[in-house]
XYZ file of C-alpha atoms in Angstrom:
517
model
C 143.760 35.485 72.968
C 143.287 32.011 74.523
C 141.756 30.350 77.568
C 144.699 28.498 78.610
C 144.774 29.878 82.083
C 142.447 28.314 84.816
C 138.869 29.540 84.659
C 138.864 30.916 88.355
C 141.886 33.170 87.523
C 140.092 34.337 84.338
C 137.075 34.980 86.475
C 139.192 37.138 88.954
C 140.539 39.206 86.091
C 136.859 39.741 84.885
C 135.833 40.749 88.433
C 138.698 43.192 88.653
C 137.772 44.664 85.181
C 134.306 45.234 86.315
C 135.127 46.622 89.740
C 138.457 47.352 91.513
C 140.851 47.841 88.557
C 144.059 46.957 90.357
C 147.263 47.866 88.740
C 148.242 45.114 86.231
C 151.716 44.405 87.890
C 150.014 43.911 91.364
C 147.293 41.764 89.979
C 149.882 39.847 88.065
C 151.914 39.019 91.088
C 148.754 38.094 93.018
C 147.522 35.561 90.444
C 151.151 34.549 89.549
C 150.689 35.457 85.930
C 152.603 37.534 83.392
C 151.596 41.181 83.175
C 151.063 40.902 79.444
C 148.581 38.136 80.114
C 146.503 40.468 82.433
C 146.503 43.160 79.837
C 145.441 40.661 76.982
C 142.480 39.438 79.108
C 141.543 43.063 80.039
C 141.442 43.999 76.258
C 139.295 40.917 75.663
C 136.803 42.128 78.272
C 136.937 45.605 76.752
C 136.020 44.179 73.409
C 133.162 42.130 75.037
C 131.796 45.397 76.702
C 131.862 47.186 73.304
C 130.748 44.177 71.074
C 128.496 42.150 73.440
C 127.487 44.447 76.418
C 124.958 42.018 77.530
C 127.510 39.258 77.961
C 129.953 41.347 80.014
C 128.606 39.904 83.422
C 128.221 36.315 81.959
C 131.275 34.505 83.347
C 130.566 31.647 81.151
C 130.974 33.620 77.991
C 134.344 33.885 76.603
C 135.296 35.866 73.413
C 137.744 33.948 71.198
C 139.614 36.395 68.749
C 139.559 33.904 65.855
C 135.981 32.485 66.554
C 133.568 32.226 63.563
C 130.968 34.120 65.499
C 133.198 37.253 65.686
C 134.143 37.100 61.955
C 130.380 36.913 61.111
C 129.590 39.744 63.318
C 132.364 41.841 61.924
C 131.230 41.186 58.307
C 127.700 42.016 59.275
C 128.738 45.275 60.841
C 130.833 46.426 57.848
C 128.051 45.552 55.380
C 125.582 47.537 57.483
C 128.022 50.492 57.777
C 128.593 50.621 53.981
C 124.736 50.666 53.366
C 124.264 53.414 55.847
C 127.051 55.787 54.421
C 124.821 57.395 51.735
C 122.136 58.102 54.201
C 124.534 59.462 56.798
C 126.238 61.779 54.108
C 122.980 63.207 52.957
C 121.557 63.819 56.581
C 124.458 66.430 57.039
C 123.032 70.073 57.449
C 126.001 72.295 57.823
C 127.426 74.444 54.995
C 131.174 73.593 55.359
C 133.223 70.714 54.573
C 132.501 67.199 56.057
C 133.296 67.036 59.727
C 133.776 63.586 61.071
C 132.452 63.745 64.590
C 129.017 64.794 63.531
C 128.941 61.887 61.000
C 129.957 59.521 63.792
C 127.181 60.852 65.917
C 124.580 60.045 63.283
C 126.050 56.683 62.827
C 126.010 55.791 66.534
C 122.410 57.144 66.810
C 121.525 54.582 64.116
C 123.789 51.753 65.321
C 124.514 51.971 69.012
C 126.584 48.826 69.019
C 128.464 49.750 65.826
C 132.054 50.549 65.273
C 134.339 52.835 67.477
C 135.277 56.173 66.039
C 138.665 55.069 64.537
C 137.422 52.149 62.455
C 134.446 54.058 61.472
C 136.699 56.830 59.986
C 138.968 54.221 58.219
C 135.867 52.623 56.631
C 134.520 56.090 55.727
C 137.753 57.187 53.905
C 137.914 53.992 52.041
C 134.261 54.192 50.894
C 134.775 57.784 49.803
C 137.973 56.853 47.812
C 136.126 53.919 46.179
C 133.135 56.116 45.264
C 134.896 59.368 44.340
C 133.111 61.157 47.139
C 134.522 64.660 47.926
C 134.432 66.528 51.200
C 131.496 68.646 50.025
C 129.376 65.883 48.826
C 126.417 66.942 51.080
C 126.268 70.209 49.278
C 125.848 68.964 45.724
C 122.876 69.921 43.614
C 120.339 67.245 44.055
C 117.522 68.685 41.954
C 117.394 70.841 38.720
C 114.186 72.059 37.206
C 113.681 70.890 33.694
C 113.535 74.525 32.413
C 116.751 75.205 34.267
C 118.378 72.142 32.724
C 117.774 73.582 29.296
C 119.051 76.867 30.116
C 122.184 75.584 31.702
C 122.799 73.195 28.809
C 122.621 76.315 26.462
C 124.986 78.071 28.792
C 127.436 75.146 28.590
C 127.354 75.097 24.797
C 129.388 78.367 24.900
C 126.750 80.470 23.120
C 126.814 83.006 26.013
C 129.290 84.819 28.000
C 132.122 83.036 29.708
C 130.881 83.504 33.229
C 127.688 81.738 32.467
C 129.560 78.857 30.793
C 131.564 78.361 33.920
C 128.492 78.413 36.249
C 126.721 75.846 34.002
C 129.850 73.637 34.211
C 129.631 73.697 38.021
C 125.862 73.290 38.383
C 125.527 70.445 35.874
C 128.779 68.651 37.176
C 127.485 68.861 40.807
C 124.162 67.469 39.854
C 125.942 64.544 37.972
C 127.855 63.756 41.213
C 131.328 64.958 40.056
C 134.080 65.810 42.525
C 133.810 69.556 43.644
C 137.573 70.128 43.562
C 137.835 68.670 40.022
C 135.134 70.922 38.948
C 136.906 73.961 40.412
C 140.165 72.869 38.604
C 138.299 72.390 35.345
C 137.176 76.228 35.374
C 140.336 77.334 37.048
C 138.591 78.788 40.120
C 138.632 78.612 43.890
C 136.522 75.789 45.565
C 134.971 78.568 47.824
C 133.670 80.192 44.572
C 132.120 76.954 43.267
C 130.476 76.508 46.638
C 129.028 79.999 46.524
C 127.562 79.460 43.046
C 126.058 76.217 44.196
C 124.499 77.868 47.298
C 122.966 80.599 45.115
C 121.362 78.365 42.842
C 120.157 76.125 45.565
C 118.610 79.013 47.541
C 117.652 81.567 44.896
C 117.429 79.713 41.520
C 119.003 80.246 38.147
C 117.892 84.010 38.039
C 120.280 84.725 40.893
C 123.304 83.377 38.756
C 122.670 86.049 36.063
C 125.404 88.791 36.220
C 124.033 91.928 37.885
C 125.204 95.439 37.639
C 126.809 96.468 40.912
C 126.309 99.993 42.249
C 129.270 101.939 43.639
C 128.914 103.616 47.055
C 130.750 106.887 46.551
C 130.631 107.582 50.284
C 132.648 104.526 51.043
C 135.094 105.076 48.330
C 135.812 108.593 49.608
C 136.245 107.308 53.065
C 138.787 104.808 51.802
C 140.630 107.583 49.898
C 140.834 109.725 52.986
C 142.133 106.784 55.071
C 144.730 106.030 52.457
C 145.978 109.683 52.245
C 146.166 109.866 56.056
C 148.250 106.694 56.192
C 150.648 108.101 53.413
C 150.965 111.335 55.419
C 152.155 109.292 58.292
C 154.504 107.110 56.282
C 156.211 110.291 55.078
C 156.936 111.431 58.629
C 159.423 109.952 61.172
C 158.164 107.656 63.974
C 160.078 109.787 66.403
C 157.691 112.654 65.922
C 155.155 110.421 67.603
C 157.252 109.347 70.619
C 158.347 106.130 69.033
C 161.950 105.140 69.563
C 162.291 103.772 65.918
C 163.755 104.905 62.687
C 161.233 103.361 60.486
C 157.607 102.451 60.704
C 156.006 99.190 61.654
C 152.471 98.269 60.696
C 151.287 98.059 64.328
C 152.842 101.380 65.122
C 150.924 102.837 62.100
C 147.696 101.396 63.491
C 148.249 102.760 67.011
C 149.164 106.280 65.823
C 146.497 106.382 63.325
C 143.871 105.713 66.009
C 145.430 108.327 68.300
C 145.351 111.107 65.666
C 142.128 110.375 63.848
C 140.132 108.460 66.539
C 139.473 105.532 64.163
C 140.841 102.000 64.558
C 142.369 100.439 61.590
C 143.763 96.891 61.552
C 147.136 95.906 60.296
C 145.941 93.900 57.345
C 143.896 97.019 56.192
C 146.978 99.267 56.486
C 148.943 96.816 54.475
C 146.281 96.688 51.725
C 145.881 100.504 51.605
C 149.720 100.924 51.359
C 150.037 98.240 48.716
C 147.392 99.927 46.516
C 149.262 103.146 46.784
C 152.514 101.515 45.748
C 154.262 101.224 49.166
C 155.853 98.181 50.401
C 158.822 97.175 52.582
C 161.905 97.072 50.185
C 165.521 97.200 50.650
C 166.664 100.501 48.985
C 168.792 103.542 49.734
C 165.710 105.694 48.821
C 163.570 106.458 51.735
C 159.931 107.507 51.950
C 160.418 108.926 55.365
C 161.738 112.492 56.151
C 163.815 112.561 59.480
C 163.475 116.324 59.719
C 162.320 117.228 63.341
C 160.582 120.240 62.019
C 158.639 118.335 59.335
C 155.178 119.296 60.598
C 156.218 122.992 61.097
C 157.477 123.271 57.483
C 154.657 121.519 56.062
C 152.065 123.697 57.905
C 154.095 126.776 56.790
C 153.863 125.757 53.127
C 150.076 124.894 53.352
C 149.322 128.045 55.093
C 151.175 130.039 52.231
C 149.180 127.970 49.553
C 145.893 128.391 51.381
C 146.180 132.187 51.453
C 147.923 132.763 48.142
C 146.774 136.087 46.674
C 146.440 136.981 42.978
C 149.616 139.005 43.083
C 151.680 136.208 44.670
C 153.250 133.281 43.039
C 154.573 129.940 44.468
C 157.265 128.044 42.756
C 158.442 124.475 43.130
C 162.155 124.285 41.904
C 164.589 121.417 41.194
C 166.976 120.123 38.652
C 166.806 117.168 36.308
C 170.029 115.574 35.648
C 173.025 115.366 35.042
C 172.033 113.023 32.100
C 173.857 112.106 29.000
C 172.449 112.235 25.388
C 172.684 108.673 24.078
C 170.569 105.647 23.291
C 168.055 105.210 26.164
C 166.055 102.196 27.103
C 162.447 102.112 28.623
C 159.066 100.705 28.343
C 157.696 100.711 24.754
C 155.112 98.862 22.676
C 156.603 95.956 20.956
C 155.776 92.508 19.557
C 156.039 89.564 21.896
C 159.621 88.164 21.770
C 161.086 91.381 20.389
C 163.133 93.074 23.139
C 164.997 96.292 22.590
C 168.686 96.050 23.300
C 170.715 99.015 24.830
C 174.434 98.761 24.885
C 175.997 99.251 28.215
C 178.905 101.122 26.963
C 178.177 104.030 24.657
C 179.801 107.185 23.559
C 177.850 110.192 24.966
C 176.971 113.020 22.592
C 176.786 115.534 25.360
C 175.435 115.940 28.841
C 173.376 118.684 30.584
C 171.187 119.621 33.529
C 167.567 120.938 33.289
C 166.748 123.524 35.871
C 163.020 124.198 36.171
C 160.477 125.811 38.293
C 156.618 125.337 38.059
C 154.240 127.926 39.444
C 151.431 125.953 41.144
C 148.616 128.439 40.695
C 148.919 128.571 36.822
C 150.768 125.415 36.260
C 153.447 127.146 34.044
C 157.029 126.020 33.739
C 160.132 128.168 33.564
C 163.336 126.317 32.606
C 166.869 126.564 31.156
C 169.862 124.336 30.571
C 173.264 124.129 32.162
C 176.198 121.872 32.819
C 176.193 121.959 36.630
C 174.108 122.314 39.854
C 175.292 125.184 42.083
C 174.471 128.539 43.595
C 175.013 130.452 40.346
C 172.373 128.469 38.576
C 169.847 129.107 41.259
C 170.558 132.854 41.272
C 170.255 132.609 37.361
C 166.732 131.061 37.882
C 165.618 133.616 40.458
C 166.689 136.496 38.112
C 164.736 134.721 35.290
C 161.673 134.531 37.501
C 161.842 138.179 38.385
C 162.045 139.128 34.870
C 159.090 136.686 33.903
C 156.850 137.937 36.866
C 157.738 141.702 37.299
C 154.350 142.863 38.603
C 153.984 140.299 41.490
C 154.248 141.506 45.025
C 155.759 138.268 46.328
C 157.464 135.170 44.821
C 157.671 132.090 47.117
C 160.419 129.663 46.255
C 160.120 125.987 47.522
C 163.030 123.602 46.908
C 164.822 120.558 48.727
C 167.653 120.760 51.139
C 170.511 120.705 48.617
C 173.703 122.624 49.723
C 173.511 125.028 46.885
C 169.964 126.016 47.863
C 171.276 127.336 51.286
C 174.667 128.898 50.353
C 176.084 132.091 51.585
C 176.219 133.598 48.263
C 172.520 132.729 47.574
C 171.447 134.284 50.844
C 173.439 137.429 50.105
C 171.685 137.717 46.663
C 168.235 137.253 48.370
C 169.068 139.976 50.987
C 170.072 142.326 48.026
C 166.795 141.672 46.094
C 164.688 142.085 49.243
C 166.273 145.317 50.278
C 163.688 148.072 50.227
C 165.953 150.579 48.394
C 166.858 148.062 45.742
C 163.172 147.099 45.329
C 162.198 150.802 44.904
C 164.754 151.325 42.293
C 164.374 148.125 40.350
C 160.556 147.475 41.157
C 161.108 143.697 41.694
C 158.907 141.467 43.832
C 159.891 140.322 47.200
C 161.568 136.843 47.380
C 160.569 134.502 50.185
C 161.693 130.927 50.766
C 159.454 128.037 51.758
C 161.939 125.022 52.063
C 160.876 121.512 52.145
C 161.725 119.135 54.990
C 165.008 117.485 54.506
C 165.115 114.176 52.668
C 161.528 114.969 51.421
C 162.178 115.257 47.711
C 159.040 113.084 47.189
C 156.988 116.209 48.215
C 158.612 118.361 45.471
C 155.925 119.042 42.877
C 158.277 119.558 40.038
C 159.378 115.879 40.350
C 156.083 114.965 38.803
C 156.816 117.130 35.780
C 160.337 115.496 35.395
C 158.619 112.135 35.507
C 156.363 112.996 32.664
C 159.161 114.562 30.724
C 161.359 111.516 31.154
C 158.683 109.076 29.901
C 157.690 111.353 26.942
C 161.025 112.485 25.424
C 164.029 110.893 27.370
C 163.105 107.137 27.573
C 163.556 105.224 24.344
C 165.253 108.178 22.769
C 168.193 108.272 20.493
C 168.977 111.892 19.766
C 171.879 112.683 17.330
C 172.902 115.774 19.262
C 172.540 117.806 22.432
C 170.628 120.499 20.519
C 168.064 117.900 19.321
C 167.451 116.687 22.821
C 167.089 120.321 24.118
C 164.643 121.134 21.226
C 162.446 118.115 22.264
C 162.433 119.226 25.788
C 161.609 122.790 24.811
C 158.687 121.555 22.794
C 157.344 119.341 25.593
C 157.294 122.363 28.099
C 156.030 124.701 25.607
C 152.925 122.515 24.624
C 152.341 121.784 28.325
C 152.224 125.478 29.245
C 149.932 126.207 26.250
C 147.628 123.478 27.319
C 147.366 124.666 30.961
C 146.848 128.343 29.884
C 143.878 127.197 27.940
C 142.688 124.878 30.601
C 143.774 126.234 33.983
C 141.524 124.048 36.127
C 143.008 120.813 34.756
C 146.422 119.534 35.514
C 148.455 116.378 35.630
C 146.839 113.258 34.358
C 143.874 114.889 32.240
C 146.066 115.095 29.030
C 149.607 114.428 29.848
C 148.902 111.056 31.366
C 152.550 110.280 31.815
C 152.974 112.302 34.994
C 152.568 109.867 37.834
C 150.687 112.269 40.141
C 148.874 115.629 39.717
C 150.987 118.708 39.788
C 149.733 119.873 43.165
C 151.321 120.203 46.562
C 150.124 117.281 48.775
C 151.642 115.324 51.551
C 150.501 112.133 49.929
C 152.547 112.792 46.724
C 155.409 110.343 46.059
C 157.163 110.888 42.726
C 160.825 110.849 41.628
C 161.801 110.996 37.861
C 164.068 108.300 36.582
C 166.732 109.480 34.265
């Protein structure tokens, strides 16, 4: 910027800057100057207003951009700013990362004629870079008691537990002015965790850093379990049952329906966490966790009513088939050394195949099974006849199975009518047979699937039987040992000893188990 234009024109531009603020284009035409010249002089007066406010109305004062006075003033301001940075940083009182505007407010309170915000920020960033100052510099540990210093040094030597070593690294590193993010990376932890440890030491001392035994609130755990079970019940049902025109659930729909049914609001993130802990997630698969049966609730209520009022002379059976499956080298999860992987040929010659048809009685946890080479009505009739022979003194046998075609055939219905005929029962003294079918596409509710899951993991996966008879012998032994255990321990089922069964062998809407062959 220069003073090449006449002084009276420069004074008119200064007067306009102080008062009217006419549009630059109009003022340029009036003074017969270029518009750029007008803008340059206005910027000059703006600089005078910021740097030398007492000279703004002094028409004899003209700021020259390259004058020695300005350079000297600039050097003095920068030196003053650099000396103020440590004091400004230490005066911050908030507990989060450094915010620029509060720092600038502190600076302006100390230097009213100092830098504007943008150059202040530029100088601050350069100073932080030159001095390795992190965004949490004001939160560092500034004082350590001599006794604490000895204790932290012992922790850091690695003579104690790993958690104390990591905390000692953080406290001592912060005290020595190390970068917080570098400390977090050194112990492979989050910055937030590092800041929490520093705040604990700063406010409560080294005693608070000791690991404390946490207590478990069983009431809260129970409420969480109930909430999770209720969510799984909803997932197993179709959204259409709750007047939602959808074929699959959305998280926000689950939230709305849950609040409507149970009077408790649950947010979408909580629903996602609960379902994730239960093993649920949105996946592309042919297998579905939802039953589209419009009579889902009626069938469920009917089954639960039977189980809730089951008498001593009544038995309830969950029935299904495992297979077809071939007897050959099988893969699966097994304990092995790192780098050693079991290889299973894709093409193998089968040593035979079979189907295991089984029924579990829920009140005694006893299994009845036999082998066949097919799944059809004849096999179901064979199983019913076997159960009648095995439980001759019962008043009623309830049979629960899925919606497979052979579970609802005309031949099966005719056989059931014959067995339930009063004259036939009087002659043969057999129990009455009643059906309690599961909702359609709800195999995940079939209790026998849990047994098949344990069977597969115990004697099918990782197997290499030499014949069909060897495989059948192993399955017979598995079921025999299981039945003997639950005869001796009728109150215990599922995971207590057998461990390989994914869920307890009880009828629950929250069960979801399918055996992998």
